[in-house]
Amino acid sequence: MPSLASPVLQFDESQLEHINQRLATMQPAQILDWAHVTFDGLFQETAFGPSGNVISDMLNTQGISVPVIFLDTLHHFDETLDLARRSQQRYGFKLHVYKPDGCADRAAFVAKHGDELWKHNDTVYDYSVKVEPARRAYSELRARAVLTGRRKSQKGDRATMQVVEIEKGTGLIKINPLANWSFQQVWTYLRAHEVPYNVLLDQGYKSVGDYHSTRPVKEGEDERAGRWAGSEKTECGLHKDYFAMRAAFLASQKKQNSSIAVSAA
């Protein structure tokens, strides 16, 4: 299998395809072991959803120490923040928490961006709470590759994802060890291994994001149906094209600044 461990990424699409063909036959624990021995600068990026919790437990079981990046949007459920603390205590990983630039808490975010920004400008909100903090984390921590909990069974843009993906433009490597697992497999693992999980799952939630855009899932609905219900949105921007997100953010900011200038004239 071609190595991905060189300082500069030097393999083509055919080699990436070969790597994914090999990894597709492996169990998640084997994929995690492969990632650990292959990459320097390996991190787990998680919002402590069910899949992320499974990965944390698998890493711990295998004696693999991987630091964790948690993007605190300042709009998480209290239950999510509590789970982050419980998970860190259980597994002892080094936890790197990144918040929106210049905002220590929700009040500071509102003071900077206004109230309910997600309603007024979803693009600026996603960029401010997820995309920019993530990019800052990758840069400051020198992250080369990140483990994510994304799965094909979550559908939407994730339905066709591979175990290993390379972010266009940035070269960041995203490894999805549970890509081929179902929600039921995740849930069974959580219960069988007594893995800490978000208590909101016991209240009908399956995918938990920010409090203002997450609801319990109804019987028969897809796993992520409770996220951004009533809209066509399926991703927060973290797994979208970074440069497209940044361009959209800058264009929105420019438009807003122009409107303010006209109003002040």
Short mmCIF file of C-alpha atoms in Angstrom, two decimals:
data_model
loop_
_atom_site.label_atom_id
_atom_site.label_comp_id
_atom_site.label_asym_id
_atom_site.label_seq_id
_atom_site.Cartn_x
_atom_site.Cartn_y
_atom_site.Cartn_z
CA MET A 1 0.00 0.00 0.00
CA PRO A 2 1.45 3.44 -0.91
CA SER A 3 2.58 5.42 2.11
CA LEU A 4 0.90 8.71 2.97
CA ALA A 5 3.50 9.62 5.55
CA SER A 6 5.79 11.83 3.45
CA PRO A 7 5.95 15.53 4.42
CA VAL A 8 4.35 16.52 1.13
CA LEU A 9 1.42 14.56 -0.24
CA GLN A 10 2.66 12.79 -3.37
CA PHE A 11 0.23 10.28 -4.69
CA ASP A 12 -2.34 10.42 -7.42
CA GLU A 13 -6.01 9.52 -7.65
CA SER A 14 -5.29 5.95 -8.70
CA GLN A 15 -3.14 5.39 -5.61
CA LEU A 16 -5.83 6.92 -3.39
CA GLU A 17 -8.36 4.59 -4.99
CA HIS A 18 -6.10 1.62 -4.26
CA ILE A 19 -5.71 2.69 -0.63
CA ASN A 20 -9.48 2.98 -0.23
CA GLN A 21 -10.04 -0.41 -1.82
CA ARG A 22 -7.71 -1.96 0.74
CA LEU A 23 -9.15 -0.07 3.70
CA ALA A 24 -12.73 -0.90 2.68
CA THR A 25 -12.04 -4.53 3.63
CA MET A 26 -10.69 -3.63 7.09
CA GLN A 27 -12.50 -3.28 10.38
CA PRO A 28 -12.58 0.19 11.99
CA ALA A 29 -10.00 -0.82 14.62
CA GLN A 30 -7.62 -1.89 11.85
CA ILE A 31 -8.15 1.41 10.03
CA LEU A 32 -7.35 3.32 13.22
CA ASP A 33 -4.17 1.31 13.70
CA TRP A 34 -3.19 1.99 10.08
CA ALA A 35 -3.82 5.72 10.49
CA HIS A 36 -1.81 5.83 13.71
CA VAL A 37 1.30 4.24 12.21
CA THR A 38 0.98 6.11 8.91
CA PHE A 39 0.52 9.74 9.91
CA ASP A 40 2.34 12.25 12.01
CA GLY A 41 0.04 15.08 13.00
CA LEU A 42 -2.99 12.82 13.46
CA PHE A 43 -5.94 14.20 15.43
CA GLN A 44 -9.49 13.14 16.14
CA GLU A 45 -12.01 15.84 15.32
CA THR A 46 -15.32 15.31 17.08
CA ALA A 47 -18.39 17.01 18.49
CA PHE A 48 -18.84 13.91 20.68
CA GLY A 49 -21.56 12.36 18.58
CA PRO A 50 -22.16 8.59 18.76
CA SER A 51 -19.63 7.75 16.04
CA GLY A 52 -16.96 9.96 17.54
CA ASN A 53 -17.48 8.33 20.92
CA VAL A 54 -17.01 4.89 19.38
CA ILE A 55 -13.74 6.01 17.79
CA SER A 56 -12.48 7.41 21.11
CA ASP A 57 -13.23 4.10 22.80
CA MET A 58 -11.58 2.04 20.07
CA LEU A 59 -8.43 4.18 20.23
CA ASN A 60 -8.29 3.81 23.99
CA THR A 61 -8.84 0.06 23.82
CA GLN A 62 -5.92 -0.26 21.39
CA GLY A 63 -3.68 1.93 23.52
CA ILE A 64 -3.47 4.57 20.80
CA SER A 65 -3.12 8.15 22.03
CA VAL A 66 -4.60 10.70 19.62
CA PRO A 67 -5.29 14.31 20.65
CA VAL A 68 -8.83 15.59 20.12
CA ILE A 69 -10.07 18.78 18.46
CA PHE A 70 -13.45 20.01 19.66
CA LEU A 71 -15.06 23.02 18.00
CA ASP A 72 -17.09 24.77 20.68
CA THR A 73 -19.60 26.75 18.63
CA LEU A 74 -20.86 28.40 21.85
CA HIS A 75 -24.29 27.05 20.86
CA HIS A 76 -23.97 23.41 21.87
CA PHE A 77 -26.46 21.75 24.18
CA ASP A 78 -25.31 21.66 27.79
CA GLU A 79 -25.55 17.87 27.50
CA THR A 80 -22.91 17.92 24.74
CA LEU A 81 -20.50 19.99 26.84
CA ASP A 82 -21.04 17.64 29.75
CA LEU A 83 -20.25 14.67 27.50
CA ALA A 84 -17.03 16.32 26.34
CA ARG A 85 -15.93 16.54 29.99
CA ARG A 86 -16.97 12.97 30.75
CA SER A 87 -15.20 11.60 27.68
CA GLN A 88 -11.99 13.43 28.46
CA GLN A 89 -12.07 12.10 32.01
CA ARG A 90 -12.78 8.56 30.83
CA TYR A 91 -10.13 8.35 28.10
CA GLY A 92 -7.56 10.94 29.17
CA PHE A 93 -6.94 12.33 25.68
CA LYS A 94 -5.49 15.80 25.23
CA LEU A 95 -8.45 18.00 24.39
CA HIS A 96 -7.98 21.09 22.21
CA VAL A 97 -11.04 23.35 22.34
CA TYR A 98 -11.44 26.01 19.66
CA LYS A 99 -14.11 28.71 19.76
CA PRO A 100 -15.21 31.40 17.28
CA ASP A 101 -12.47 33.97 16.83
CA GLY A 102 -12.45 36.58 19.58
CA CYS A 103 -15.39 35.05 21.46
CA ALA A 104 -14.96 33.50 24.88
CA ASP A 105 -18.66 32.85 25.40
CA ARG A 106 -22.09 33.15 23.79
CA ALA A 107 -22.59 36.70 25.02
CA ALA A 108 -19.38 37.79 23.30
CA PHE A 109 -20.51 36.07 20.09
CA VAL A 110 -23.85 37.92 20.16
CA ALA A 111 -22.07 41.21 20.85
CA LYS A 112 -19.86 40.64 17.81
CA HIS A 113 -22.34 39.13 15.34
CA GLY A 114 -25.79 40.04 16.63
CA ASP A 115 -28.51 37.80 17.99
CA GLU A 116 -29.54 34.62 16.12
CA LEU A 117 -26.96 35.02 13.35
CA TRP A 118 -27.89 31.58 12.00
CA LYS A 119 -31.27 32.97 11.00
CA HIS A 120 -29.97 36.14 9.36
CA ASN A 121 -26.84 34.84 7.66
CA ASP A 122 -26.29 31.10 7.75
CA THR A 123 -23.09 31.35 5.72
CA VAL A 124 -21.41 33.75 8.12
CA TYR A 125 -22.60 31.67 11.06
CA ASP A 126 -21.18 28.38 9.72
CA TYR A 127 -17.92 30.00 8.78
CA SER A 128 -17.58 31.75 12.14
CA VAL A 129 -18.40 28.81 14.42
CA LYS A 130 -17.00 25.86 12.47
CA VAL A 131 -14.93 26.60 9.38
CA GLU A 132 -12.61 29.34 10.68
CA PRO A 133 -12.00 27.75 14.11
CA ALA A 134 -11.23 24.41 12.44
CA ARG A 135 -8.77 25.98 10.03
CA ARG A 136 -7.13 27.81 12.93
CA ALA A 137 -6.86 24.54 14.84
CA TYR A 138 -5.28 22.67 11.91
CA SER A 139 -2.74 25.45 11.45
CA GLU A 140 -1.79 25.97 15.08
CA LEU A 141 -1.65 22.25 15.88
CA ARG A 142 -0.03 21.34 12.56
CA ALA A 143 -2.67 18.73 11.90
CA ARG A 144 -1.94 16.65 8.85
CA ALA A 145 -4.81 14.19 9.13
CA VAL A 146 -8.03 14.03 11.14
CA LEU A 147 -10.25 11.14 12.17
CA THR A 148 -13.94 11.88 11.69
CA GLY A 149 -17.10 10.00 12.64
CA ARG A 150 -18.82 10.46 9.29
CA ARG A 151 -20.64 7.45 7.83
CA LYS A 152 -22.23 6.63 4.49
CA SER A 153 -25.45 5.61 6.22
CA GLN A 154 -25.94 9.24 7.28
CA LYS A 155 -26.81 9.88 3.62
CA GLY A 156 -26.73 13.30 1.97
CA ASP A 157 -23.25 14.27 0.82
CA ARG A 158 -21.84 11.47 2.97
CA ALA A 159 -23.49 8.65 1.04
CA THR A 160 -20.63 8.35 -1.46
CA MET A 161 -17.69 9.17 0.82
CA GLN A 162 -14.58 7.01 1.04
CA VAL A 163 -12.61 5.86 4.06
CA VAL A 164 -9.81 8.26 3.16
CA GLU A 165 -10.45 11.61 1.50
CA ILE A 166 -8.17 14.52 0.73
CA GLU A 167 -9.59 18.00 1.12
CA LYS A 168 -9.18 19.82 -2.16
CA GLY A 169 -6.95 22.85 -2.02
CA THR A 170 -5.71 22.33 1.54
CA GLY A 171 -4.42 18.76 1.34
CA LEU A 172 -5.89 17.90 4.75
CA ILE A 173 -6.45 14.15 4.98
CA LYS A 174 -9.76 13.02 6.45
CA ILE A 175 -10.04 9.44 7.64
CA ASN A 176 -13.49 7.99 8.22
CA PRO A 177 -12.97 4.65 10.00
CA LEU A 178 -16.71 4.04 10.50
CA ALA A 179 -17.61 4.94 6.91
CA ASN A 180 -19.30 1.60 6.31
CA TRP A 181 -21.09 1.25 9.66
CA SER A 182 -24.79 1.80 10.26
CA PHE A 183 -26.29 3.72 13.18
CA GLN A 184 -27.39 0.42 14.69
CA GLN A 185 -23.81 -0.86 14.68
CA VAL A 186 -22.69 2.33 16.40
CA TRP A 187 -25.45 2.12 19.00
CA THR A 188 -24.77 -1.57 19.66
CA TYR A 189 -21.08 -0.81 20.25
CA LEU A 190 -21.88 2.06 22.60
CA ARG A 191 -24.07 -0.12 24.78
CA ALA A 192 -21.91 -3.24 24.65
CA HIS A 193 -18.77 -1.35 25.70
CA GLU A 194 -20.50 1.09 28.05
CA VAL A 195 -19.16 4.06 26.12
CA PRO A 196 -20.18 7.52 27.38
CA TYR A 197 -22.81 9.02 25.10
CA ASN A 198 -25.02 12.08 24.94
CA VAL A 199 -28.08 11.63 27.16
CA LEU A 200 -30.11 13.36 24.43
CA LEU A 201 -29.98 10.08 22.53
CA ASP A 202 -32.33 8.68 25.14
CA GLN A 203 -34.77 11.47 24.27
CA GLY A 204 -35.08 10.65 20.57
CA TYR A 205 -32.08 12.50 19.17
CA LYS A 206 -29.67 10.64 16.90
CA SER A 207 -27.47 13.42 15.50
CA VAL A 208 -26.81 16.32 17.87
CA GLY A 209 -25.58 19.70 16.68
CA ASP A 210 -26.31 23.22 17.89
CA TYR A 211 -29.37 23.60 20.10
CA HIS A 212 -31.15 25.94 17.70
CA SER A 213 -31.00 23.63 14.68
CA THR A 214 -31.43 20.15 16.18
CA ARG A 215 -34.58 18.23 17.09
CA PRO A 216 -35.40 14.63 17.97
CA VAL A 217 -35.82 12.23 15.06
CA LYS A 218 -39.27 10.86 14.37
CA GLU A 219 -39.89 7.17 13.77
CA GLY A 220 -38.94 6.23 10.21
CA GLU A 221 -36.89 9.37 9.59
CA ASP A 222 -33.24 9.32 8.53
CA GLU A 223 -30.63 9.63 11.24
CA ARG A 224 -29.79 13.26 10.45
CA ALA A 225 -33.36 14.38 9.74
CA GLY A 226 -33.31 16.30 13.00
CA ARG A 227 -30.54 18.58 11.77
CA TRP A 228 -31.67 21.78 10.01
CA ALA A 229 -35.19 20.35 9.68
CA GLY A 230 -37.27 22.05 7.00
CA SER A 231 -34.28 23.09 4.91
CA GLU A 232 -32.17 21.44 2.22
CA LYS A 233 -29.02 21.88 4.28
CA THR A 234 -27.16 18.69 5.21
CA GLU A 235 -23.73 19.95 6.34
CA CYS A 236 -22.47 22.75 8.58
CA GLY A 237 -19.64 23.71 6.24
CA LEU A 238 -16.87 21.82 7.99
CA HIS A 239 -16.81 19.17 5.27
CA LYS A 240 -17.49 21.52 2.40
CA ASP A 241 -14.96 23.19 0.08
CA TYR A 242 -12.98 25.47 2.41
CA PHE A 243 -12.11 28.05 -0.21
CA ALA A 244 -15.70 28.21 -1.45
CA MET A 245 -16.90 28.71 2.12
CA ARG A 246 -14.32 31.42 2.73
CA ALA A 247 -15.21 33.19 -0.53
CA ALA A 248 -18.91 33.11 0.37
CA PHE A 249 -18.11 34.45 3.84
CA LEU A 250 -16.01 37.32 2.49
CA ALA A 251 -18.64 38.18 -0.13
CA SER A 252 -21.33 38.26 2.56
CA GLN A 253 -19.19 40.45 4.79
CA LYS A 254 -18.47 42.83 1.92
CA LYS A 255 -22.17 43.11 1.12
CA GLN A 256 -22.99 43.76 4.77
CA ASN A 257 -20.30 46.42 5.08
CA SER A 258 -21.57 48.13 1.92
CA SER A 259 -25.10 48.20 3.32
CA ILE A 260 -23.84 49.73 6.55
CA ALA A 261 -21.90 52.38 4.64
CA VAL A 262 -24.98 53.30 2.57
CA SER A 263 -27.14 53.52 5.68
CA ALA A 264 -24.60 55.77 7.36
CA ALA A 265 -24.31 58.10 4.34
#
